Amino acid sequence: MTTVTDSVLADVNARHLDALESEAIHIMREVAAECSNPALLFSGGKDSVVLLRIAEKAFRPGKFPFPLVHIDTGHNFAEVIAFRDARVAELGERLIVGAVEDSIRKGTVRLRNPATDSRNAAQAVTLLETIEAHGFDACIGGARRDEEKARAKERIFSFRDEFGQWDPKAQRPELWDLYNTRVHPGENMRVFPISNWTELDVWQYIAREQLALPSIYFAHERQVIPRNGLLVPLTELTPARDGESVETRVVRFRTVGDISCTCPVASEANTVEQIIAETAVTQITERGATRMDDQTSEASMEKRKKQGYF
């Protein structure tokens, strides 16, 4: 009986990651060549960390041909913001921060309680305002098709109209890796170089490249509130409700975002290798396991994307 050795599997996996990396580098360079004023969205999360490494391989030793942009809700985990700033300083690149708080002050974002209400969906408004203020014609993001149904519909070069809206029925063909980057004034593209990657691919690439990440991606003790099958982190923004219990659990975050809608998962994985082992057997997507806002309905993400969300 023929058996597959560990060395053969390692070689296959290495070639798989090489192919994904090569495609992403090609896409990144295509953006730089075809778009007049692009930007790279960088939140400090694992997918945007991978994008930074792709950008390094595409353009170093020169500077990036675009600034980094973060749409900050003001309700982000402190560990992630600290990591974001440290990584930007290390790279020596320019960071533009679009703040949802500024949109609230201008009145373009209105919340019943700005101090506690979720600002996740409001990011779409601030993103569109940031795009308009700086005249960006393309924004490079770390979305992947395996994350969610609406993301699976999206092209690598995703066209957005003059209102920043996405129409899943008006996507452009991308046969033979040929991309149509033509936009009229006011229109823009969202570009996803790692669209074809899976969560497992991301973690295996992080391991291969030895990429640093915010500490909350790894197992740690945290007070959480069991709620609707999720572990809601106990914070000022997400307090316990009447009748709910608060537990101290060992958890980690599979994805990071606005505190008001991002939950950790129970896990004792505190190394990249242990996270890879967990990810290889999980049957629930990272957003399905951790995002409260994606559980309101199956169409939640698609509705937000049509309004200009990432």
Short mmCIF file of C-alpha atoms in Angstrom, two decimals:
data_model
loop_
_atom_site.label_atom_id
_atom_site.label_comp_id
_atom_site.label_asym_id
_atom_site.label_seq_id
_atom_site.Cartn_x
_atom_site.Cartn_y
_atom_site.Cartn_z
CA MET A 1 0.00 0.00 0.00
CA THR A 2 1.33 3.44 -0.94
CA THR A 3 1.63 5.96 1.88
CA VAL A 4 2.19 9.70 1.69
CA THR A 5 5.19 10.76 3.75
CA ASP A 6 5.34 13.89 5.87
CA SER A 7 8.01 15.32 3.56
CA VAL A 8 5.75 14.90 0.52
CA LEU A 9 2.84 16.59 2.32
CA ALA A 10 5.14 19.41 3.42
CA ASP A 11 6.33 19.90 -0.16
CA VAL A 12 2.76 19.97 -1.50
CA ASN A 13 1.76 22.49 1.16
CA ALA A 14 4.81 24.66 0.43
CA ARG A 15 3.98 24.73 -3.28
CA HIS A 16 0.35 25.56 -2.45
CA LEU A 17 1.39 28.54 -0.32
CA ASP A 18 3.91 29.62 -2.98
CA ALA A 19 1.11 29.66 -5.58
CA LEU A 20 -1.20 31.70 -3.34
CA GLU A 21 1.60 34.12 -2.51
CA SER A 22 2.56 34.53 -6.16
CA GLU A 23 -1.05 35.28 -7.14
CA ALA A 24 -1.39 37.84 -4.33
CA ILE A 25 1.87 39.57 -5.31
CA HIS A 26 0.68 39.75 -8.92
CA ILE A 27 -2.64 41.30 -7.83
CA MET A 28 -0.88 43.81 -5.57
CA ARG A 29 1.42 44.88 -8.40
CA GLU A 30 -1.55 45.08 -10.79
CA VAL A 31 -3.21 47.55 -8.42
CA ALA A 32 -0.06 49.68 -8.30
CA ALA A 33 0.27 49.62 -12.09
CA GLU A 34 -3.36 50.23 -13.07
CA CYS A 35 -4.77 52.43 -10.29
CA SER A 36 -3.77 56.05 -9.86
CA ASN A 37 -4.32 56.46 -6.11
CA PRO A 38 -4.76 53.17 -4.21
CA ALA A 39 -4.63 52.46 -0.47
CA LEU A 40 -4.12 49.33 1.62
CA LEU A 41 -6.59 48.73 4.45
CA PHE A 42 -4.70 47.73 7.60
CA SER A 43 -6.49 47.03 10.89
CA GLY A 44 -3.81 45.05 12.71
CA GLY A 45 -5.76 41.82 12.18
CA LYS A 46 -4.19 38.61 10.89
CA ASP A 47 -5.40 38.97 7.28
CA SER A 48 -4.11 42.52 6.97
CA VAL A 49 -0.82 41.38 8.53
CA VAL A 50 -0.54 38.88 5.68
CA LEU A 51 -1.31 41.65 3.18
CA LEU A 52 1.58 43.69 4.59
CA ARG A 53 3.97 40.79 4.02
CA ILE A 54 2.65 40.43 0.45
CA ALA A 55 3.23 44.17 -0.07
CA GLU A 56 6.77 43.83 1.29
CA LYS A 57 7.53 41.04 -1.17
CA ALA A 58 5.91 42.97 -4.02
CA PHE A 59 7.65 46.32 -3.51
CA ARG A 60 10.58 46.18 -1.10
CA PRO A 61 13.23 47.55 -0.87
CA GLY A 62 11.22 50.52 -2.14
CA LYS A 63 8.41 52.20 -0.23
CA PHE A 64 4.85 50.99 -0.70
CA PRO A 65 3.16 52.80 -3.63
CA PHE A 66 0.15 53.49 -1.40
CA PRO A 67 -0.60 54.57 2.17
CA LEU A 68 -2.07 52.31 4.83
CA VAL A 69 -5.63 53.12 5.93
CA HIS A 70 -7.51 52.05 9.03
CA ILE A 71 -11.16 52.81 9.68
CA ASP A 72 -11.19 53.08 13.47
CA THR A 73 -14.51 52.62 15.27
CA GLY A 74 -12.99 53.90 18.51
CA HIS A 75 -14.19 50.65 20.09
CA ASN A 76 -11.27 48.43 19.12
CA PHE A 77 -9.30 46.14 21.40
CA ALA A 78 -6.34 48.05 22.86
CA GLU A 79 -3.92 45.22 22.06
CA VAL A 80 -4.79 45.45 18.35
CA ILE A 81 -4.38 49.23 18.11
CA ALA A 82 -1.03 49.03 19.92
CA PHE A 83 0.11 46.33 17.50
CA ARG A 84 -1.12 48.36 14.51
CA ASP A 85 0.89 51.41 15.50
CA ALA A 86 4.02 49.40 16.30
CA ARG A 87 3.89 47.56 12.97
CA VAL A 88 3.40 50.78 10.98
CA ALA A 89 6.33 52.40 12.79
CA GLU A 90 8.48 49.35 12.11
CA LEU A 91 7.68 49.50 8.39
CA GLY A 92 8.12 53.27 8.21
CA GLU A 93 4.99 53.64 6.10
CA ARG A 94 2.26 56.27 6.21
CA LEU A 95 -0.96 55.48 8.12
CA ILE A 96 -4.23 57.31 7.52
CA VAL A 97 -6.88 56.77 10.22
CA GLY A 98 -10.51 57.43 9.40
CA ALA A 99 -12.39 57.72 12.70
CA VAL A 100 -16.06 56.83 13.11
CA GLU A 101 -16.02 59.34 15.99
CA ASP A 102 -15.39 62.12 13.44
CA SER A 103 -18.38 60.95 11.38
CA ILE A 104 -20.53 61.04 14.52
CA ARG A 105 -19.40 64.62 15.24
CA LYS A 106 -20.25 65.66 11.67
CA GLY A 107 -23.66 64.05 11.91
CA THR A 108 -23.12 61.65 9.00
CA VAL A 109 -23.29 58.75 11.49
CA ARG A 110 -26.10 58.84 14.02
CA LEU A 111 -26.38 56.35 16.87
CA ARG A 112 -28.90 56.28 19.67
CA ASN A 113 -26.04 56.04 22.19
CA PRO A 114 -22.63 56.87 20.64
CA ALA A 115 -20.84 55.73 23.80
CA THR A 116 -22.16 52.15 23.75
CA ASP A 117 -23.94 51.31 20.46
CA SER A 118 -22.13 49.11 17.95
CA ARG A 119 -20.20 51.14 15.41
CA ASN A 120 -19.37 48.21 13.14
CA ALA A 121 -21.89 48.96 10.39
CA ALA A 122 -21.11 52.69 10.70
CA GLN A 123 -17.61 51.98 9.37
CA ALA A 124 -19.07 51.96 5.85
CA VAL A 125 -19.91 55.67 6.11
CA THR A 126 -16.48 56.58 7.47
CA LEU A 127 -14.74 54.47 4.82
CA LEU A 128 -16.61 56.23 2.01
CA GLU A 129 -15.81 59.62 3.55
CA THR A 130 -12.12 58.68 3.80
CA ILE A 131 -12.08 57.47 0.19
CA GLU A 132 -13.65 60.74 -0.96
CA ALA A 133 -11.38 62.93 1.19
CA HIS A 134 -8.20 61.37 -0.22
CA GLY A 135 -9.45 60.56 -3.72
CA PHE A 136 -8.67 56.84 -3.52
CA ASP A 137 -9.65 54.87 -6.60
CA ALA A 138 -8.86 51.46 -5.09
CA CYS A 139 -8.73 50.03 -1.57
CA ILE A 140 -6.86 46.77 -1.01
CA GLY A 141 -8.45 44.61 1.68
CA GLY A 142 -7.94 41.24 3.34
CA ALA A 143 -11.39 39.72 2.77
CA ARG A 144 -11.50 36.05 1.79
CA ARG A 145 -14.24 34.06 0.02
CA ASP A 146 -14.36 31.37 2.72
CA GLU A 147 -15.38 33.89 5.41
CA GLU A 148 -19.02 34.39 4.50
CA LYS A 149 -21.59 33.85 1.72
CA ALA A 150 -21.60 37.47 0.51
CA ARG A 151 -17.80 37.55 0.34
CA ALA A 152 -17.90 34.38 -1.75
CA LYS A 153 -19.84 36.29 -4.43
CA GLU A 154 -17.24 39.02 -4.75
CA ARG A 155 -14.61 39.33 -7.46
CA ILE A 156 -10.94 39.99 -6.67
CA PHE A 157 -11.34 43.43 -8.25
CA SER A 158 -14.74 44.44 -6.90
CA PHE A 159 -16.35 47.45 -8.58
CA ARG A 160 -18.15 50.06 -6.44
CA ASP A 161 -20.34 52.77 -7.96
CA GLU A 162 -20.22 56.52 -7.30
CA PHE A 163 -22.20 55.98 -4.09
CA GLY A 164 -19.73 53.36 -2.84
CA GLN A 165 -22.31 50.63 -3.32
CA TRP A 166 -21.65 47.03 -4.37
CA ASP A 167 -24.01 45.26 -6.76
CA PRO A 168 -23.39 41.48 -6.77
CA LYS A 169 -25.19 41.26 -10.14
CA ALA A 170 -22.89 43.79 -11.80
CA GLN A 171 -19.51 42.20 -11.16
CA ARG A 172 -16.93 42.13 -13.93
CA PRO A 173 -15.59 38.86 -15.41
CA GLU A 174 -12.03 37.90 -14.44
CA LEU A 175 -11.18 35.26 -17.02
CA TRP A 176 -7.53 34.14 -17.27
CA ASP A 177 -6.62 36.46 -14.35
CA LEU A 178 -7.35 39.54 -16.47
CA TYR A 179 -8.74 42.39 -14.37
CA ASN A 180 -10.82 45.36 -15.50
CA THR A 181 -9.69 48.31 -13.37
CA ARG A 182 -11.45 51.08 -15.30
CA VAL A 183 -13.44 53.43 -13.07
CA HIS A 184 -15.08 56.80 -13.69
CA PRO A 185 -14.61 59.77 -11.35
CA GLY A 186 -16.25 59.02 -8.02
CA GLU A 187 -16.21 55.26 -8.56
CA ASN A 188 -13.65 52.95 -6.97
CA MET A 189 -12.49 49.38 -6.64
CA ARG A 190 -12.06 47.14 -3.62
CA VAL A 191 -9.29 44.65 -4.30
CA PHE A 192 -8.82 41.37 -2.40
CA PRO A 193 -5.44 39.73 -3.11
CA ILE A 194 -6.02 36.86 -0.67
CA SER A 195 -9.60 36.21 -1.77
CA ASN A 196 -8.74 32.62 -2.71
CA TRP A 197 -7.04 31.85 0.62
CA THR A 198 -8.68 29.95 3.47
CA GLU A 199 -8.31 30.61 7.19
CA LEU A 200 -5.98 27.59 7.32
CA ASP A 201 -3.87 29.02 4.47
CA VAL A 202 -3.53 32.29 6.38
CA TRP A 203 -2.31 30.58 9.54
CA GLN A 204 0.10 28.32 7.65
CA TYR A 205 1.50 31.38 5.87
CA ILE A 206 1.85 33.20 9.21
CA ALA A 207 3.80 30.21 10.50
CA ARG A 208 6.04 30.03 7.43
CA GLU A 209 6.77 33.76 7.42
CA GLN A 210 7.00 33.95 11.23
CA LEU A 211 4.68 36.95 11.32
CA ALA A 212 3.95 38.73 14.60
CA LEU A 213 0.30 39.16 15.64
CA PRO A 214 -1.69 40.90 18.39
CA SER A 215 -1.60 38.84 21.59
CA ILE A 216 -5.37 38.27 21.70
CA TYR A 217 -5.11 35.79 18.82
CA PHE A 218 -3.53 33.37 21.30
CA ALA A 219 -5.06 31.65 24.34
CA HIS A 220 -5.48 33.81 27.43
CA GLU A 221 -7.85 34.13 30.38
CA ARG A 222 -10.73 36.55 29.91
CA GLN A 223 -14.07 37.21 31.54
CA VAL A 224 -16.87 36.29 29.16
CA ILE A 225 -20.67 36.05 29.12
CA PRO A 226 -22.20 32.93 27.51
CA ARG A 227 -24.92 34.31 25.21
CA ASN A 228 -26.73 32.71 22.27
CA GLY A 229 -23.97 30.16 21.72
CA LEU A 230 -21.23 32.83 21.77
CA LEU A 231 -18.76 33.97 24.43
CA VAL A 232 -19.27 37.72 24.68
CA PRO A 233 -16.24 39.51 26.21
CA LEU A 234 -17.10 41.39 29.39
CA THR A 235 -16.33 45.07 28.75
CA GLU A 236 -17.92 48.45 29.40
CA LEU A 237 -19.42 48.20 25.91
CA THR A 238 -20.66 44.65 26.40
CA PRO A 239 -21.82 44.27 30.03
CA ALA A 240 -23.73 41.31 31.39
CA ARG A 241 -27.51 41.52 31.07
CA ASP A 242 -29.97 40.75 33.86
CA GLY A 243 -29.82 37.05 34.68
CA GLU A 244 -26.59 36.39 32.79
CA SER A 245 -23.53 34.87 34.42
CA VAL A 246 -19.92 36.01 34.01
CA GLU A 247 -17.28 33.31 33.67
CA THR A 248 -13.50 33.36 33.46
CA ARG A 249 -12.51 31.17 30.52
CA VAL A 250 -9.38 30.43 28.50
CA VAL A 251 -10.15 31.86 25.06
CA ARG A 252 -8.61 33.29 21.93
CA PHE A 253 -9.90 35.45 19.09
CA ARG A 254 -10.14 33.99 15.58
CA THR A 255 -10.87 37.42 14.14
CA VAL A 256 -10.61 40.93 15.60
CA GLY A 257 -12.95 43.84 15.10
CA ASP A 258 -15.25 46.20 16.97
CA ILE A 259 -15.56 45.13 20.62
CA SER A 260 -19.35 45.42 20.44
CA CYS A 261 -19.70 42.55 17.97
CA THR A 262 -16.53 40.41 18.19
CA CYS A 263 -16.37 37.35 20.42
CA PRO A 264 -13.54 34.96 21.32
CA VAL A 265 -13.77 31.16 21.20
CA ALA A 266 -12.86 28.68 23.90
CA SER A 267 -9.34 27.52 23.13
CA GLU A 268 -6.05 26.64 24.80
CA ALA A 269 -4.03 27.12 21.61
CA ASN A 270 -1.20 29.50 22.48
CA THR A 271 1.13 28.85 19.54
CA VAL A 272 0.65 29.22 15.80
CA GLU A 273 1.15 25.47 15.38
CA GLN A 274 -1.63 24.70 17.87
CA ILE A 275 -3.95 27.18 16.14
CA ILE A 276 -3.23 25.50 12.80
CA ALA A 277 -4.19 22.14 14.31
CA GLU A 278 -7.47 23.61 15.63
CA THR A 279 -8.27 25.38 12.38
CA ALA A 280 -7.72 22.21 10.35
CA VAL A 281 -10.61 20.43 12.08
CA THR A 282 -13.09 23.24 12.76
CA GLN A 283 -16.35 23.18 10.82
CA ILE A 284 -17.53 26.70 11.69
CA THR A 285 -16.24 29.76 9.84
CA GLU A 286 -14.43 32.38 11.90
CA ARG A 287 -17.18 34.96 11.39
CA GLY A 288 -19.90 32.41 12.13
CA ALA A 289 -18.21 31.55 15.42
CA THR A 290 -17.31 35.04 16.56
CA ARG A 291 -19.35 37.87 14.97
CA MET A 292 -22.63 38.84 16.66
CA ASP A 293 -23.64 41.18 13.83
CA ASP A 294 -23.45 38.39 11.23
CA GLN A 295 -25.96 36.31 13.16
CA THR A 296 -28.88 38.73 12.85
CA SER A 297 -29.76 37.22 9.44
CA GLU A 298 -28.07 35.33 6.60
CA ALA A 299 -28.19 38.52 4.52
CA SER A 300 -26.55 40.80 7.11
CA MET A 301 -23.15 41.01 5.43
CA GLU A 302 -24.57 41.42 1.93
CA LYS A 303 -26.77 44.32 3.06
CA ARG A 304 -23.80 46.08 4.65
CA LYS A 305 -21.62 45.50 1.61
CA LYS A 306 -24.26 47.03 -0.69
CA GLN A 307 -24.08 50.13 1.54
CA GLY A 308 -20.30 50.43 1.15
CA TYR A 309 -18.90 48.07 3.81
CA PHE A 310 -15.48 46.47 3.27
#
